CSV table of C-alpha atoms and ligand atoms in Angstrom, one decimal:
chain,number,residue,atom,x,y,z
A,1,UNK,CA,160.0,80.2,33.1
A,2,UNK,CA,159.5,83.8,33.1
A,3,UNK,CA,158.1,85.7,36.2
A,4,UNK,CA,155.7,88.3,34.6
A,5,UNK,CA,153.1,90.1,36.6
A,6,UNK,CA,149.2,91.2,36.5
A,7,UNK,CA,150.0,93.8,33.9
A,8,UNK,CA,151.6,91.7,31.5
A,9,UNK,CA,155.1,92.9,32.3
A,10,UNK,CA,158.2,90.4,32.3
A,11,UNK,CA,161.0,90.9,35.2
A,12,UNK,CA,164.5,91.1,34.1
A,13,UNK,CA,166.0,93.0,36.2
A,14,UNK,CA,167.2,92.5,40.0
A,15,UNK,CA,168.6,95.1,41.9
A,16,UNK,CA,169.9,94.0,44.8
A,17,UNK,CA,170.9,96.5,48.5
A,18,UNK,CA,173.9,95.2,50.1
A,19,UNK,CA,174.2,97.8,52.8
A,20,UNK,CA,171.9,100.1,53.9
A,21,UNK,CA,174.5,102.2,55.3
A,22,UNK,CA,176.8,104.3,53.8
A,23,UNK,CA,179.8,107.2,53.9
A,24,UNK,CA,177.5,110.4,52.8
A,25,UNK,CA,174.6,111.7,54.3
A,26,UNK,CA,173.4,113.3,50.7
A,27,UNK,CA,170.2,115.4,52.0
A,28,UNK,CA,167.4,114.3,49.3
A,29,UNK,CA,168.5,110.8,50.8
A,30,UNK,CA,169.0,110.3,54.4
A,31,UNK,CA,169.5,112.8,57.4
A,32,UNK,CA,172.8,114.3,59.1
A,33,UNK,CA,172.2,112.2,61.4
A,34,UNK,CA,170.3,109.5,63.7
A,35,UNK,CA,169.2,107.1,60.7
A,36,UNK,CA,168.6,103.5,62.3
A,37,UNK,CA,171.3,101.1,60.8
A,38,UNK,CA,170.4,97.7,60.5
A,39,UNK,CA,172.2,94.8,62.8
A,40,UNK,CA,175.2,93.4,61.0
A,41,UNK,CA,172.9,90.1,61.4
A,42,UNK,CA,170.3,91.2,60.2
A,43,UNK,CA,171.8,91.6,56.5
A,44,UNK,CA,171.9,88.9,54.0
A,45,UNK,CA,175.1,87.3,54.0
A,46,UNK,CA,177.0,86.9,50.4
A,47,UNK,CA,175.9,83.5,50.6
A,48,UNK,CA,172.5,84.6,50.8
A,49,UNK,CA,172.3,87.0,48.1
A,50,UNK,CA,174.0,84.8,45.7
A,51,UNK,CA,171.4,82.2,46.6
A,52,UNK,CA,168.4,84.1,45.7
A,53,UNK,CA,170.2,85.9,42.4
A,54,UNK,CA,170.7,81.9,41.2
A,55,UNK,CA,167.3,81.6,41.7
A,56,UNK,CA,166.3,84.2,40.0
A,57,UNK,CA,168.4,84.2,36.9
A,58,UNK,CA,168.6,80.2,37.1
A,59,UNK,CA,164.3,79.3,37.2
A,60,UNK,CA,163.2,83.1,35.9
A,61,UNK,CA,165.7,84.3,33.2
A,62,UNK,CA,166.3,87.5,35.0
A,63,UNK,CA,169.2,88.6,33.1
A,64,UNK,CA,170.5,91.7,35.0
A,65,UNK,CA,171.5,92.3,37.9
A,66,UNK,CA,172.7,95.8,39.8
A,67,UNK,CA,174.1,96.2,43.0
A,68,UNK,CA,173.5,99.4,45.3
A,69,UNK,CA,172.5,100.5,48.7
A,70,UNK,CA,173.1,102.5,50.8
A,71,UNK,CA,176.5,102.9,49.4
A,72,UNK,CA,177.6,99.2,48.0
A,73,UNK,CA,181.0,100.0,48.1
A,74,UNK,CA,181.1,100.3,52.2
A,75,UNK,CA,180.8,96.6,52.3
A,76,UNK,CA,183.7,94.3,52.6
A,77,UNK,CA,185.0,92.4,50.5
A,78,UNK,CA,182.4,94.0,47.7
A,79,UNK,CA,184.9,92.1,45.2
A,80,UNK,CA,184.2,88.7,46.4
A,81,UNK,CA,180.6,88.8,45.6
A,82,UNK,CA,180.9,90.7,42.4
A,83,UNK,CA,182.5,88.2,41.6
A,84,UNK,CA,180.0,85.2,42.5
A,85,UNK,CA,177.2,87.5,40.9
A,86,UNK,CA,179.4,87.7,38.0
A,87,UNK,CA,179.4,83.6,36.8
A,88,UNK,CA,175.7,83.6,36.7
A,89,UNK,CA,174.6,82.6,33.4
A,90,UNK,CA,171.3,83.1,31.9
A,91,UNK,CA,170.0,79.9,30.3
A,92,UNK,CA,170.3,79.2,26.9
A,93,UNK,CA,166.8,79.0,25.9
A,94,UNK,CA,166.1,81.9,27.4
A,95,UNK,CA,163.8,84.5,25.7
A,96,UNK,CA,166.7,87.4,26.2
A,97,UNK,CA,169.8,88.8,24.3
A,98,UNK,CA,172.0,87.3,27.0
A,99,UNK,CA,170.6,84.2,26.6
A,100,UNK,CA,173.4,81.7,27.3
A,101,UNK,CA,175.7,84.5,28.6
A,102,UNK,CA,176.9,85.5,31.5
A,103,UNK,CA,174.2,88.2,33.1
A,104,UNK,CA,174.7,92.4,32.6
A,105,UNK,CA,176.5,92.5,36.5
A,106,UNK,CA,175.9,96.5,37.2
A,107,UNK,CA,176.7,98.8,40.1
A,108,UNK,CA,175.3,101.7,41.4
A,109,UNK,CA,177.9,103.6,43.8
A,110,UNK,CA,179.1,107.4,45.0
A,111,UNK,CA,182.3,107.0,43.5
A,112,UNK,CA,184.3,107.8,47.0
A,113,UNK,CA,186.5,105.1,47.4
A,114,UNK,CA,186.1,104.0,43.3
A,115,UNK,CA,189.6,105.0,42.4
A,116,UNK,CA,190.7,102.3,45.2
A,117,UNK,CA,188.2,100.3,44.0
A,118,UNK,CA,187.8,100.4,39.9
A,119,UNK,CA,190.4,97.8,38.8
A,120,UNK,CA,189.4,95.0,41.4
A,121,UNK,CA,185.8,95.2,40.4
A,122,UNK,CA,186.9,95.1,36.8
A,123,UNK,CA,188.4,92.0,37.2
A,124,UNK,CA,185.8,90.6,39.3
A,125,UNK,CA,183.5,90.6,36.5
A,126,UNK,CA,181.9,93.3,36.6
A,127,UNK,CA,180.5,94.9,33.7
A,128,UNK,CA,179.1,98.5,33.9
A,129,UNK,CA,179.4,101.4,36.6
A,130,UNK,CA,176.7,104.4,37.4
A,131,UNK,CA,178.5,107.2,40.1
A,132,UNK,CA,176.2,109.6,41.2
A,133,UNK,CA,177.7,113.3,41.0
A,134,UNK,CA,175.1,116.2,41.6
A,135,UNK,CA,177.5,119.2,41.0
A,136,UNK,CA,180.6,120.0,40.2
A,137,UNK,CA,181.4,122.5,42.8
A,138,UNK,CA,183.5,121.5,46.1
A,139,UNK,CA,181.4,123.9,48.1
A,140,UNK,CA,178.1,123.1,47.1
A,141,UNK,CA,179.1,119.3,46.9
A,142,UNK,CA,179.2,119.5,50.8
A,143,UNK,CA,176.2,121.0,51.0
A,144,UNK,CA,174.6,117.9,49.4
A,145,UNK,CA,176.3,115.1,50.5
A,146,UNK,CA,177.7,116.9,53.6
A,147,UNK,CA,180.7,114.9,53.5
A,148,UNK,CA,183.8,116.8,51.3
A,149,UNK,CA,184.7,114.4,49.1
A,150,UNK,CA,184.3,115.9,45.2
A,151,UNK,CA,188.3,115.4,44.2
A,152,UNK,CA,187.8,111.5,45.1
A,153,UNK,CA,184.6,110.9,43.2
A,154,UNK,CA,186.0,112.5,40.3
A,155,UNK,CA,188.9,110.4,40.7
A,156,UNK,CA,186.9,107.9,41.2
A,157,UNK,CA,184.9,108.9,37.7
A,158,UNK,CA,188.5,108.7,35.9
A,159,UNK,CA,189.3,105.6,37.6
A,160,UNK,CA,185.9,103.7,36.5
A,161,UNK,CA,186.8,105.0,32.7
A,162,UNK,CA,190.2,103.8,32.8
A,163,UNK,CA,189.2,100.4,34.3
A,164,UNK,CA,187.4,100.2,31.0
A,165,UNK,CA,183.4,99.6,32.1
A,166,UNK,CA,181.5,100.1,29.7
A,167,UNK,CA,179.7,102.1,30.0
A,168,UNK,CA,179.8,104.7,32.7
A,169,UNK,CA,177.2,106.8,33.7
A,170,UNK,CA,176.8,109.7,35.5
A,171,UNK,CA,173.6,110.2,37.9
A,172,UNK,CA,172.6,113.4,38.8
A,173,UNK,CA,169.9,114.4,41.2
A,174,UNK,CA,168.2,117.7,40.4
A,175,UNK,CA,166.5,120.0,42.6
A,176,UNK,CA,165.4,123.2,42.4
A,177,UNK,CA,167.2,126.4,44.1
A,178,UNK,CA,170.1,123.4,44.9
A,179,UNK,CA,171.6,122.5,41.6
A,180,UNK,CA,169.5,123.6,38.9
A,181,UNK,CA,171.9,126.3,38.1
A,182,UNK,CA,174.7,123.5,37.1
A,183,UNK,CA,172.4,121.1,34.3
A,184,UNK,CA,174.5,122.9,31.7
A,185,UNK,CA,177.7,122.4,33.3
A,186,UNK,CA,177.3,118.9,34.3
A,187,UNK,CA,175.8,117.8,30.6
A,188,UNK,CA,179.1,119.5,29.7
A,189,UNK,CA,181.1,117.8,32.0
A,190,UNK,CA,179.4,114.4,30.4
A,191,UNK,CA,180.9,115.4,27.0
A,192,UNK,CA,184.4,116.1,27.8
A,193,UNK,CA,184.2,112.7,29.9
A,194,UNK,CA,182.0,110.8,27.2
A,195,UNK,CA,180.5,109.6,29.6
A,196,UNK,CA,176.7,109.2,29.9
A,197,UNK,CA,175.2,111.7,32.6
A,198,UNK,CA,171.7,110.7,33.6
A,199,UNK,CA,169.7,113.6,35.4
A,200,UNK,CA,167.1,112.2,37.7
A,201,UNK,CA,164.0,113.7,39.1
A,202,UNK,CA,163.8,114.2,42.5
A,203,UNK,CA,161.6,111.9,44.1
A,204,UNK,CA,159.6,111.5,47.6
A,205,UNK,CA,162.4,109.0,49.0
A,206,UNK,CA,164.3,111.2,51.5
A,207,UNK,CA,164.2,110.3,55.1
A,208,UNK,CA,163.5,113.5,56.5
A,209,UNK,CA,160.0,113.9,54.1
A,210,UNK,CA,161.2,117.0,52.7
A,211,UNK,CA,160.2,116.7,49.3
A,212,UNK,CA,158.4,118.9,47.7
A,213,UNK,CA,156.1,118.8,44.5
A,214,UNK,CA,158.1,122.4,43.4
A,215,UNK,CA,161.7,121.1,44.7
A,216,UNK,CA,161.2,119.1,41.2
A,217,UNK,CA,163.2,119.8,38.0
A,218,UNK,CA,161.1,118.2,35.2
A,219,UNK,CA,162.7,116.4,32.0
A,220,UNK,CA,161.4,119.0,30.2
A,221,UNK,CA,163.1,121.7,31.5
A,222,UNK,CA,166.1,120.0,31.9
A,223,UNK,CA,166.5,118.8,28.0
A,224,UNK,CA,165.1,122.6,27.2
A,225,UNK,CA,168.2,124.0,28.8
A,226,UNK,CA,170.4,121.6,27.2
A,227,UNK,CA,169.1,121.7,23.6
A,228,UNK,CA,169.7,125.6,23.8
A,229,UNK,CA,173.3,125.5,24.1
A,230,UNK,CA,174.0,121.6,22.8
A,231,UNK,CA,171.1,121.0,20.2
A,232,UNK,CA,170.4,116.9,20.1
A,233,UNK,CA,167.6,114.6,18.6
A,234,UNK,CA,165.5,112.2,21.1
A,235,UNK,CA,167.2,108.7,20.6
A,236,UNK,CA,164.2,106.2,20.0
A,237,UNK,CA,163.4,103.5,22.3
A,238,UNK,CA,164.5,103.6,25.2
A,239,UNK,CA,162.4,100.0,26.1
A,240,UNK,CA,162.5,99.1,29.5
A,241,UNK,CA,165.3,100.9,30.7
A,242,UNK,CA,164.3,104.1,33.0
A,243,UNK,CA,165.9,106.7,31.3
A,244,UNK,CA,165.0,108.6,28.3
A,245,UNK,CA,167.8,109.4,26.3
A,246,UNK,CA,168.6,112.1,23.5
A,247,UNK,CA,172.2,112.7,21.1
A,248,UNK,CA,174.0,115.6,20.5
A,249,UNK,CA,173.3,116.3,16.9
A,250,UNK,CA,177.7,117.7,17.0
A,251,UNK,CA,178.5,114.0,17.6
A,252,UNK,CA,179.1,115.0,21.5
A,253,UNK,CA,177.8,112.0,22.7
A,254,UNK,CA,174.0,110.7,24.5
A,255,UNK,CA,172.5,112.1,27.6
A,256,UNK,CA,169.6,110.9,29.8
A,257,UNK,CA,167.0,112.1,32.1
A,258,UNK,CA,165.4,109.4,34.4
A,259,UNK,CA,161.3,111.6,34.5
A,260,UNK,CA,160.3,109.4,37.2
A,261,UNK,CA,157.8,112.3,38.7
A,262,UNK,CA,156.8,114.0,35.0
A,263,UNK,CA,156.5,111.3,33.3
A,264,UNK,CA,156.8,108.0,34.9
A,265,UNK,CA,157.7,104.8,33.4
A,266,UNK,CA,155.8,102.0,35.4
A,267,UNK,CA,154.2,100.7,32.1
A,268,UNK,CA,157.5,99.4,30.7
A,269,UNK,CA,159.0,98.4,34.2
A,270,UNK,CA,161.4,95.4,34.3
A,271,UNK,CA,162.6,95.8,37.8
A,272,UNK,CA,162.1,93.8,41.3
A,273,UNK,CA,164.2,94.7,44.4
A,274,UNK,CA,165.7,92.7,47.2
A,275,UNK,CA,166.7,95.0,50.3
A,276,UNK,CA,169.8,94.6,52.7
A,277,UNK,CA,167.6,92.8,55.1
A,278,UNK,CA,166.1,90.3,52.3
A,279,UNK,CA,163.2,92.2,52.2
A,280,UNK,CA,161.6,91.6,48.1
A,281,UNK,CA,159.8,94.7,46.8
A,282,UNK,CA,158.2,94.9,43.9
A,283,UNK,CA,158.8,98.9,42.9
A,284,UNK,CA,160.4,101.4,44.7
A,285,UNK,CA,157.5,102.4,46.3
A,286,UNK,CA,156.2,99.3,47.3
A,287,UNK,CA,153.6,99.8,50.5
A,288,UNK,CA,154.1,95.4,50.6
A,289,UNK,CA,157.4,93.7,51.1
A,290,UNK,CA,157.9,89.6,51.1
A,291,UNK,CA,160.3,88.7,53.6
A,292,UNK,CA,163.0,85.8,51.8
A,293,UNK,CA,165.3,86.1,54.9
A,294,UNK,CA,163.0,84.7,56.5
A,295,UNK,CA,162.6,81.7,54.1
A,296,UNK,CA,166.0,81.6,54.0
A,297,UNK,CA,166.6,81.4,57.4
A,298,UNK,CA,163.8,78.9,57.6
A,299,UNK,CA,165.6,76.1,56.0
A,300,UNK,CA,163.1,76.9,53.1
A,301,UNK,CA,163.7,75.0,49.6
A,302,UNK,CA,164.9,76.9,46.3
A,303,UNK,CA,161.4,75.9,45.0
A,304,UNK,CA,159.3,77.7,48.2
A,305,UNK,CA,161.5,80.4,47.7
A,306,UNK,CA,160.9,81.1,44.0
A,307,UNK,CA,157.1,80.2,45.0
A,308,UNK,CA,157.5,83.7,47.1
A,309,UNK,CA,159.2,85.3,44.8
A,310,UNK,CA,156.0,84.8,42.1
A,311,UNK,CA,153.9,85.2,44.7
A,312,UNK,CA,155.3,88.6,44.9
A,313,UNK,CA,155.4,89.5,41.5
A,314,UNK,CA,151.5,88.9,41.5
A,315,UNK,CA,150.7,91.7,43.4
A,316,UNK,CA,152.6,94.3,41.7
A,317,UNK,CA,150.9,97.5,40.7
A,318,UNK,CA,150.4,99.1,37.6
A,319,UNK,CA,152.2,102.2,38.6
A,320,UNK,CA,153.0,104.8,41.2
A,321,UNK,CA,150.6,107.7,42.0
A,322,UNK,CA,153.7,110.8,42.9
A,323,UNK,CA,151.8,113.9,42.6
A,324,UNK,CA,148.2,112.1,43.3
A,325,UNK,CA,146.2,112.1,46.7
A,326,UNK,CA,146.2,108.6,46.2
A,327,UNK,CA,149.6,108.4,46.5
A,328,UNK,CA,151.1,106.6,50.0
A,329,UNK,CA,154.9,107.2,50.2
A,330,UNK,CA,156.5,103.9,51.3
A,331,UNK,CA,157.5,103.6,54.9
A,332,UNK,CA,161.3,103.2,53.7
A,333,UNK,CA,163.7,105.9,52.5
A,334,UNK,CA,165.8,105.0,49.3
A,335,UNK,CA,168.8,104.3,51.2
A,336,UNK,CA,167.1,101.9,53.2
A,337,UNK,CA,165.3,100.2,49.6
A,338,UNK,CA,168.3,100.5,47.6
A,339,UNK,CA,168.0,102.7,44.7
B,1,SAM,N1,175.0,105.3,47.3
B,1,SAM,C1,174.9,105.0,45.9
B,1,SAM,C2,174.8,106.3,45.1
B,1,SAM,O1,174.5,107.3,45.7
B,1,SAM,O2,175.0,106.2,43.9
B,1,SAM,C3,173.8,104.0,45.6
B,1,SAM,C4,172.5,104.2,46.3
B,1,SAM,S1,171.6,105.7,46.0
B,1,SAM,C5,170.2,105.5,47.0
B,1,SAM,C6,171.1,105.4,44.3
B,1,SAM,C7,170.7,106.6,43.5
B,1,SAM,O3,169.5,107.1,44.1
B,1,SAM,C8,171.7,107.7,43.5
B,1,SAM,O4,172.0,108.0,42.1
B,1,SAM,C9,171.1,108.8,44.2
B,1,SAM,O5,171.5,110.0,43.7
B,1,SAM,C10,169.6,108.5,44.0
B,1,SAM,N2,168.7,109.1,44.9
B,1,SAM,C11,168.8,109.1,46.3
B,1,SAM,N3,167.7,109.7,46.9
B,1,SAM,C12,167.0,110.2,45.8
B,1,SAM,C13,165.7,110.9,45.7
B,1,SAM,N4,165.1,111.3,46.8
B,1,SAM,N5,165.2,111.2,44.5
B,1,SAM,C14,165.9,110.8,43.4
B,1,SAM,N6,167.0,110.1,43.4
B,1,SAM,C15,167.6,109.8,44.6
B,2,SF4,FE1,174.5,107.5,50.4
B,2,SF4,FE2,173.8,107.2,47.9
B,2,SF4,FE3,172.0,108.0,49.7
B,2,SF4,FE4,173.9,109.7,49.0
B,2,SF4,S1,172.3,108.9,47.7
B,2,SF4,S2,173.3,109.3,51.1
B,2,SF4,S3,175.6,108.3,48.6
B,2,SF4,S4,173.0,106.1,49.7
């Protein structure tokens, strides 16, 4: 059965928080300090998670799944549920290109401790990587994530593409008067690599509520500055995926903007999110959360769970309101949803 909400959308795609906490303190994300970390108890155990992924992929034929936070890889023994995530099988009659194959098993990580990392996850099963990297410049690095740590997330870069994932991608935050000056360098730095790098608008999710409408480099600007110097074409569909994706016409490879202020995607969304605390959300900025710790904790049956888990899905929205009066940014930061 497939869980598709009021607007005719089908989910696919689980991403799932395994930590709220984690080893930067990136300032469009969380503050220097004094962010609330949730109770080791409070946090769904791997047990837990895998539980609710079976149910997901096993009764709803959600076929991919990615795992961030926080930072996922400040949780131990990341490997060992990576590898549970990683034998879930999407049913055969499924209506999905993985039907009767193991699910896409994604992660979404810093890249600080990846070159430690890499190989294990590799052989865990899992599939593709995305390391966030917002400049190339040691100095200005700190600046953003405050912690000084570019040489190890580069390393950590090299050691995802020599692990062999496939692919690897490159997310990179953009904000204006911060790292504006460096969307030609790091679209270069994607080339050399050929690796994907993603820019990303910023987006109202920090924990200090300092974003601003005008703090906000739009996809249009951003594939403008690119196309002067690196000319490319706008690859077609991009379906439900987030970003929007274009080819240098030289052969150098794809890059991607994720326009989730300019131009946002709701109308193709796919996703559903399950935070640390096994809070279920259906969008990032979700005002409503469905609490399946609770269930879990409750004794509750697979078949009340997925009953939550549709009951959830039937109340999400058409689409987010940034940039509206109507919009109501969610009570959560995107460290604490997992983005
Ligand atoms: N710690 C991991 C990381 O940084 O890749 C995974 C979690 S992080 C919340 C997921 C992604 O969200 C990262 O690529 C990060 O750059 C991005 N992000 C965080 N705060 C954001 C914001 N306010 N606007 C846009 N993207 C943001
Ligand atoms: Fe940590 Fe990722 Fe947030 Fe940066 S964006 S503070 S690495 S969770």
């Amino acid at each position: 059965m497939q869980l598709i909400d009021p607007f005719g959308r089908t989910v696919r795609d689980l991403r799932i928080s395994i930590t709220d906490r984690c080893n930067f303190r990136c300032a469009y994300c969380m503050p220097e300090e004094g962010m609330a970390w949730l109770d080791r108890k409070e946090i769904l155990t791997f047990e837990e998670i895998s539980r609710l992924a079976s149910i997901c992929v096993g009764r709803f034929d959600v076929d991919s799944i990615r795992l961030t936070g926080g930072e996922p890889t400040v949780r131990a023994h990341l490997p060992v549920l990576v590898g549970k995530l990683s034998q879930l099988k999407v049913r055969s009659g499924a209506d999905s290109p993985r039907a009767g194959k193991k699910i896409d098993l994604a992660l979404t990580t810093n890249g600080a401790t990846l070159r430690l990392l890499a190989n294990e996850l590799k052989t865990a099963g899992l599939e593709r990587i995305n390391i966030s990297l917002d400049t190339l410049q040691s100095e200005k690095f700190f600046r953003i994530t405050r912690r000084d740590h570019l040489t190890n997330v580069l390393d950590g870069i090299d050691a995802a593409i020599h692990a062999g994932f496939s692919p690897v991608k490159i997310n990179a935050v953009i904000q204006r008067g911060v790292n504006d000056d460096e969307i030609l360098a790091l679209a270069r730095f994607g080339r050399e690599k050929q690796v994907e790098i993603r820019f990303i608008e910023f987006m109202p999710l920090d924990a200090q509520g300092e974003w601003r409408a005008n703090s906000v480099v739009g996809q249009d600007e951003i594939v403008a500055q690119i196309n002067q110097v690196f000319p490319l074409e706008q690859v077609a569909a991009r379906g439900a995926a987030p970003a929007d994706r274009w080819r240098y016409l030289d052969g150098g490879g794809t890059v991607g903007v994720i326009p989730s202020v300019t131009k946002p995607f709701c109308g193709d969304c796919d996703r559903v999110r399950l935070t640390a605390e096994g809070q279920f959300r259906t969008c990032l900025f979700s005002t409503t959360e469905f609490d399946l710790r609770a269930k879990l904790r409750g004794g509750a049956s697979d078949d009340a769970i997925a009953a939550e888990i549709e009951r959830a899905v039937g109340t999400k929205w058409a689409g987010h309101a940034i940039g509206n009066v109507t919009f109501v940014r969610p009570k959560r930061s995107m460290s604490q949803i997992g983005g």
